[in-house]
Amino acid sequence: MHLSWLAQKRFNQHISRYGITLPQFLALAYMIKERQCAMNQLAEATQQDAATMTGVVDRLERLNLVERRRNPLDRRVVFVIPTERALELVQEVYAAHNVLIAKLFESFEDDELQTLVSLLSRLLDSMHQDDYNATNGSSTDKA
């Protein structure tokens, strides 16, 4: 748990240099991947409630990182679209983050890194399976 907390703390420190928060960065990264998305889609993808996501998008809009546009086919739907500035910012954050990650792992041998990647992949698969089981009402618990 300490490793997860420390990693999140470091990433928060890293992105704060760019004037954004972790929820803002996650929203931007998702929007860039999707090109545009509806507010409810963005909230679901970033695991935020609609009210929180509205605040996140408001702040991103004030920073000229996103634009809101109504869906011409359904005016009730608002799309959020990243600006060119957002794309540049996210690319810059990722590039700097990759340098930081490389420094963290430079003391590891190649075989150690391969073992670590293999173990983390298995852990991730297990976590996805647990999520799937929880969503579909099955359980792997043997209590």
PDB file of C-alpha atoms in Angstrom:
ATOM      1  CA  MET A   1       0.000   0.000   0.000  1.00  0.00           C
ATOM      2  CA  HIS A   2       2.893   2.316   0.774  1.00  0.00           C
ATOM      3  CA  LEU A   3       4.302   1.843  -2.750  1.00  0.00           C
ATOM      4  CA  SER A   4       0.967   2.792  -4.324  1.00  0.00           C
ATOM      5  CA  TRP A   5       0.646   5.862  -2.107  1.00  0.00           C
ATOM      6  CA  LEU A   6       4.217   6.969  -2.820  1.00  0.00           C
ATOM      7  CA  ALA A   7       3.819   6.486  -6.577  1.00  0.00           C
ATOM      8  CA  GLN A   8       0.613   8.538  -6.597  1.00  0.00           C
ATOM      9  CA  LYS A   9       2.241  11.243  -4.473  1.00  0.00           C
ATOM     10  CA  ARG A  10       5.200  11.464  -6.862  1.00  0.00           C
ATOM     11  CA  PHE A  11       2.957  11.616  -9.914  1.00  0.00           C
ATOM     12  CA  ASN A  12       0.844  14.336  -8.287  1.00  0.00           C
ATOM     13  CA  GLN A  13       4.017  16.334  -7.587  1.00  0.00           C
ATOM     14  CA  HIS A  14       5.152  15.784 -11.164  1.00  0.00           C
ATOM     15  CA  ILE A  15       1.943  16.980 -12.818  1.00  0.00           C
ATOM     16  CA  SER A  16       1.458  19.880 -10.402  1.00  0.00           C
ATOM     17  CA  ARG A  17       4.464  21.493 -12.104  1.00  0.00           C
ATOM     18  CA  TYR A  18       2.260  21.774 -15.176  1.00  0.00           C
ATOM     19  CA  GLY A  19      -0.519  23.539 -13.281  1.00  0.00           C
ATOM     20  CA  ILE A  20      -2.991  20.656 -13.317  1.00  0.00           C
ATOM     21  CA  THR A  21      -4.224  18.023 -10.882  1.00  0.00           C
ATOM     22  CA  LEU A  22      -4.377  14.244 -11.253  1.00  0.00           C
ATOM     23  CA  PRO A  23      -8.143  14.207 -12.020  1.00  0.00           C
ATOM     24  CA  GLN A  24      -7.591  16.926 -14.638  1.00  0.00           C
ATOM     25  CA  PHE A  25      -4.715  15.000 -16.209  1.00  0.00           C
ATOM     26  CA  LEU A  26      -6.699  11.748 -16.308  1.00  0.00           C
ATOM     27  CA  ALA A  27      -9.620  13.559 -17.940  1.00  0.00           C
ATOM     28  CA  LEU A  28      -7.322  15.165 -20.527  1.00  0.00           C
ATOM     29  CA  ALA A  29      -5.568  11.895 -21.321  1.00  0.00           C
ATOM     30  CA  TYR A  30      -8.921  10.167 -21.847  1.00  0.00           C
ATOM     31  CA  MET A  31     -10.283  12.993 -24.001  1.00  0.00           C
ATOM     32  CA  ILE A  32      -7.189  12.975 -26.182  1.00  0.00           C
ATOM     33  CA  LYS A  33      -7.521   9.232 -26.705  1.00  0.00           C
ATOM     34  CA  GLU A  34     -11.207   9.577 -27.625  1.00  0.00           C
ATOM     35  CA  ARG A  35     -10.874  12.928 -29.504  1.00  0.00           C
ATOM     36  CA  GLN A  36     -14.200  14.033 -28.007  1.00  0.00           C
ATOM     37  CA  CYS A  37     -16.553  12.604 -25.434  1.00  0.00           C
ATOM     38  CA  ALA A  38     -19.778  13.368 -23.673  1.00  0.00           C
ATOM     39  CA  MET A  39     -19.566  14.587 -20.083  1.00  0.00           C
ATOM     40  CA  ASN A  40     -21.221  11.436 -18.704  1.00  0.00           C
ATOM     41  CA  GLN A  41     -18.783   9.246 -20.668  1.00  0.00           C
ATOM     42  CA  LEU A  42     -15.845  11.235 -19.279  1.00  0.00           C
ATOM     43  CA  ALA A  43     -17.151  10.966 -15.709  1.00  0.00           C
ATOM     44  CA  GLU A  44     -17.579   7.210 -16.026  1.00  0.00           C
ATOM     45  CA  ALA A  45     -14.159   6.686 -17.631  1.00  0.00           C
ATOM     46  CA  THR A  46     -12.386   8.634 -14.888  1.00  0.00           C
ATOM     47  CA  GLN A  47     -14.539   7.184 -12.090  1.00  0.00           C
ATOM     48  CA  GLN A  48     -15.872  10.575 -11.005  1.00  0.00           C
ATOM     49  CA  ASP A  49     -19.441  11.607 -10.365  1.00  0.00           C
ATOM     50  CA  ALA A  50     -21.056  14.061 -12.780  1.00  0.00           C
ATOM     51  CA  ALA A  51     -20.826  17.051 -10.415  1.00  0.00           C
ATOM     52  CA  THR A  52     -17.121  16.488  -9.783  1.00  0.00           C
ATOM     53  CA  MET A  53     -16.435  16.082 -13.497  1.00  0.00           C
ATOM     54  CA  THR A  54     -18.277  19.327 -14.232  1.00  0.00           C
ATOM     55  CA  GLY A  55     -15.878  21.129 -11.878  1.00  0.00           C
ATOM     56  CA  VAL A  56     -12.862  19.428 -13.447  1.00  0.00           C
ATOM     57  CA  VAL A  57     -13.980  20.410 -16.953  1.00  0.00           C
ATOM     58  CA  ASP A  58     -14.795  23.976 -15.809  1.00  0.00           C
ATOM     59  CA  ARG A  59     -11.207  24.384 -14.599  1.00  0.00           C
ATOM     60  CA  LEU A  60      -9.768  22.809 -17.761  1.00  0.00           C
ATOM     61  CA  GLU A  61     -11.887  25.168 -19.850  1.00  0.00           C
ATOM     62  CA  ARG A  62     -10.575  28.190 -17.897  1.00  0.00           C
ATOM     63  CA  LEU A  63      -7.041  26.949 -18.650  1.00  0.00           C
ATOM     64  CA  ASN A  64      -7.936  26.780 -22.371  1.00  0.00           C
ATOM     65  CA  LEU A  65      -7.285  23.037 -22.396  1.00  0.00           C
ATOM     66  CA  VAL A  66     -10.788  21.940 -23.445  1.00  0.00           C
ATOM     67  CA  GLU A  67     -13.833  23.265 -25.250  1.00  0.00           C
ATOM     68  CA  ARG A  68     -17.454  22.332 -24.703  1.00  0.00           C
ATOM     69  CA  ARG A  69     -19.670  21.842 -27.751  1.00  0.00           C
ATOM     70  CA  ARG A  70     -23.294  20.844 -27.944  1.00  0.00           C
ATOM     71  CA  ASN A  71     -24.122  17.778 -29.992  1.00  0.00           C
ATOM     72  CA  PRO A  72     -25.909  19.153 -33.078  1.00  0.00           C
ATOM     73  CA  LEU A  73     -28.145  16.069 -33.156  1.00  0.00           C
ATOM     74  CA  ASP A  74     -29.098  16.219 -29.483  1.00  0.00           C
ATOM     75  CA  ARG A  75     -28.650  19.616 -27.818  1.00  0.00           C
ATOM     76  CA  ARG A  76     -28.933  18.013 -24.368  1.00  0.00           C
ATOM     77  CA  VAL A  77     -25.568  16.302 -24.912  1.00  0.00           C
ATOM     78  CA  VAL A  78     -22.402  18.321 -24.366  1.00  0.00           C
ATOM     79  CA  PHE A  79     -19.157  17.099 -25.894  1.00  0.00           C
ATOM     80  CA  VAL A  80     -15.828  17.980 -24.346  1.00  0.00           C
ATOM     81  CA  ILE A  81     -12.989  18.379 -26.827  1.00  0.00           C
ATOM     82  CA  PRO A  82      -9.304  18.808 -25.950  1.00  0.00           C
ATOM     83  CA  THR A  83      -7.505  21.772 -27.479  1.00  0.00           C
ATOM     84  CA  GLU A  84      -4.155  21.658 -29.244  1.00  0.00           C
ATOM     85  CA  ARG A  85      -2.666  23.111 -26.067  1.00  0.00           C
ATOM     86  CA  ALA A  86      -4.024  20.114 -24.113  1.00  0.00           C
ATOM     87  CA  LEU A  87      -2.424  17.688 -26.548  1.00  0.00           C
ATOM     88  CA  GLU A  88       0.932  19.433 -26.188  1.00  0.00           C
ATOM     89  CA  LEU A  89       0.638  19.486 -22.395  1.00  0.00           C
ATOM     90  CA  VAL A  90      -0.212  15.786 -22.102  1.00  0.00           C
ATOM     91  CA  GLN A  91       2.636  14.846 -24.459  1.00  0.00           C
ATOM     92  CA  GLU A  92       5.031  16.941 -22.388  1.00  0.00           C
ATOM     93  CA  VAL A  93       3.829  15.369 -19.123  1.00  0.00           C
ATOM     94  CA  TYR A  94       4.197  11.846 -20.546  1.00  0.00           C
ATOM     95  CA  ALA A  95       7.688  12.575 -21.912  1.00  0.00           C
ATOM     96  CA  ALA A  96       8.908  13.940 -18.581  1.00  0.00           C
ATOM     97  CA  HIS A  97       7.204  11.089 -16.717  1.00  0.00           C
ATOM     98  CA  ASN A  98       8.950   8.513 -18.917  1.00  0.00           C
ATOM     99  CA  VAL A  99      12.305  10.067 -17.995  1.00  0.00           C
ATOM    100  CA  LEU A 100      11.422   9.819 -14.295  1.00  0.00           C
ATOM    101  CA  ILE A 101      10.352   6.183 -14.671  1.00  0.00           C
ATOM    102  CA  ALA A 102      13.548   5.316 -16.546  1.00  0.00           C
ATOM    103  CA  LYS A 103      15.591   6.790 -13.692  1.00  0.00           C
ATOM    104  CA  LEU A 104      13.646   4.739 -11.140  1.00  0.00           C
ATOM    105  CA  PHE A 105      14.438   1.496 -12.948  1.00  0.00           C
ATOM    106  CA  GLU A 106      18.005   2.165 -14.091  1.00  0.00           C
ATOM    107  CA  SER A 107      19.460   0.168 -11.180  1.00  0.00           C
ATOM    108  CA  PHE A 108      17.588  -2.999 -12.237  1.00  0.00           C
ATOM    109  CA  GLU A 109      19.112  -5.678 -14.461  1.00  0.00           C
ATOM    110  CA  ASP A 110      17.201  -6.674 -17.606  1.00  0.00           C
ATOM    111  CA  ASP A 111      16.199 -10.057 -16.167  1.00  0.00           C
ATOM    112  CA  GLU A 112      14.916  -8.360 -13.002  1.00  0.00           C
ATOM    113  CA  LEU A 113      12.798  -5.986 -15.085  1.00  0.00           C
ATOM    114  CA  GLN A 114      11.391  -8.893 -17.106  1.00  0.00           C
ATOM    115  CA  THR A 115      10.480 -10.713 -13.892  1.00  0.00           C
ATOM    116  CA  LEU A 116       8.887  -7.569 -12.451  1.00  0.00           C
ATOM    117  CA  VAL A 117       6.839  -6.963 -15.607  1.00  0.00           C
ATOM    118  CA  SER A 118       5.706 -10.597 -15.629  1.00  0.00           C
ATOM    119  CA  LEU A 119       4.641 -10.517 -11.980  1.00  0.00           C
ATOM    120  CA  LEU A 120       2.866  -7.176 -12.318  1.00  0.00           C
ATOM    121  CA  SER A 121       1.038  -8.441 -15.414  1.00  0.00           C
ATOM    122  CA  ARG A 122      -0.185 -11.468 -13.467  1.00  0.00           C
ATOM    123  CA  LEU A 123      -1.283  -9.213 -10.607  1.00  0.00           C
ATOM    124  CA  LEU A 124      -3.149  -6.938 -13.029  1.00  0.00           C
ATOM    125  CA  ASP A 125      -4.861  -9.938 -14.656  1.00  0.00           C
ATOM    126  CA  SER A 126      -5.911 -11.168 -11.225  1.00  0.00           C
ATOM    127  CA  MET A 127      -7.298  -7.751 -10.299  1.00  0.00           C
ATOM    128  CA  HIS A 128      -9.247  -7.572 -13.580  1.00  0.00           C
ATOM    129  CA  GLN A 129     -10.663 -11.030 -12.883  1.00  0.00           C
ATOM    130  CA  ASP A 130     -11.727  -9.941  -9.394  1.00  0.00           C
ATOM    131  CA  ASP A 131     -13.440  -6.863 -10.889  1.00  0.00           C
ATOM    132  CA  TYR A 132     -15.177  -9.050 -13.465  1.00  0.00           C
ATOM    133  CA  ASN A 133     -16.329 -11.493 -10.779  1.00  0.00           C
ATOM    134  CA  ALA A 134     -17.607  -8.659  -8.567  1.00  0.00           C
ATOM    135  CA  THR A 135     -19.501  -7.117 -11.485  1.00  0.00           C
ATOM    136  CA  ASN A 136     -21.051 -10.417 -12.546  1.00  0.00           C
ATOM    137  CA  GLY A 137     -21.967 -11.651  -9.085  1.00  0.00           C
ATOM    138  CA  SER A 138     -19.508 -14.517  -8.882  1.00  0.00           C
ATOM    139  CA  SER A 139     -16.893 -14.862  -6.215  1.00  0.00           C
ATOM    140  CA  THR A 140     -13.490 -16.450  -5.873  1.00  0.00           C
ATOM    141  CA  ASP A 141     -13.514 -16.031  -2.079  1.00  0.00           C
ATOM    142  CA  LYS A 142     -13.289 -19.251  -0.121  1.00  0.00           C
ATOM    143  CA  ALA A 143     -13.903 -17.916   3.358  1.00  0.00           C
TER     144      ALA A 143
END
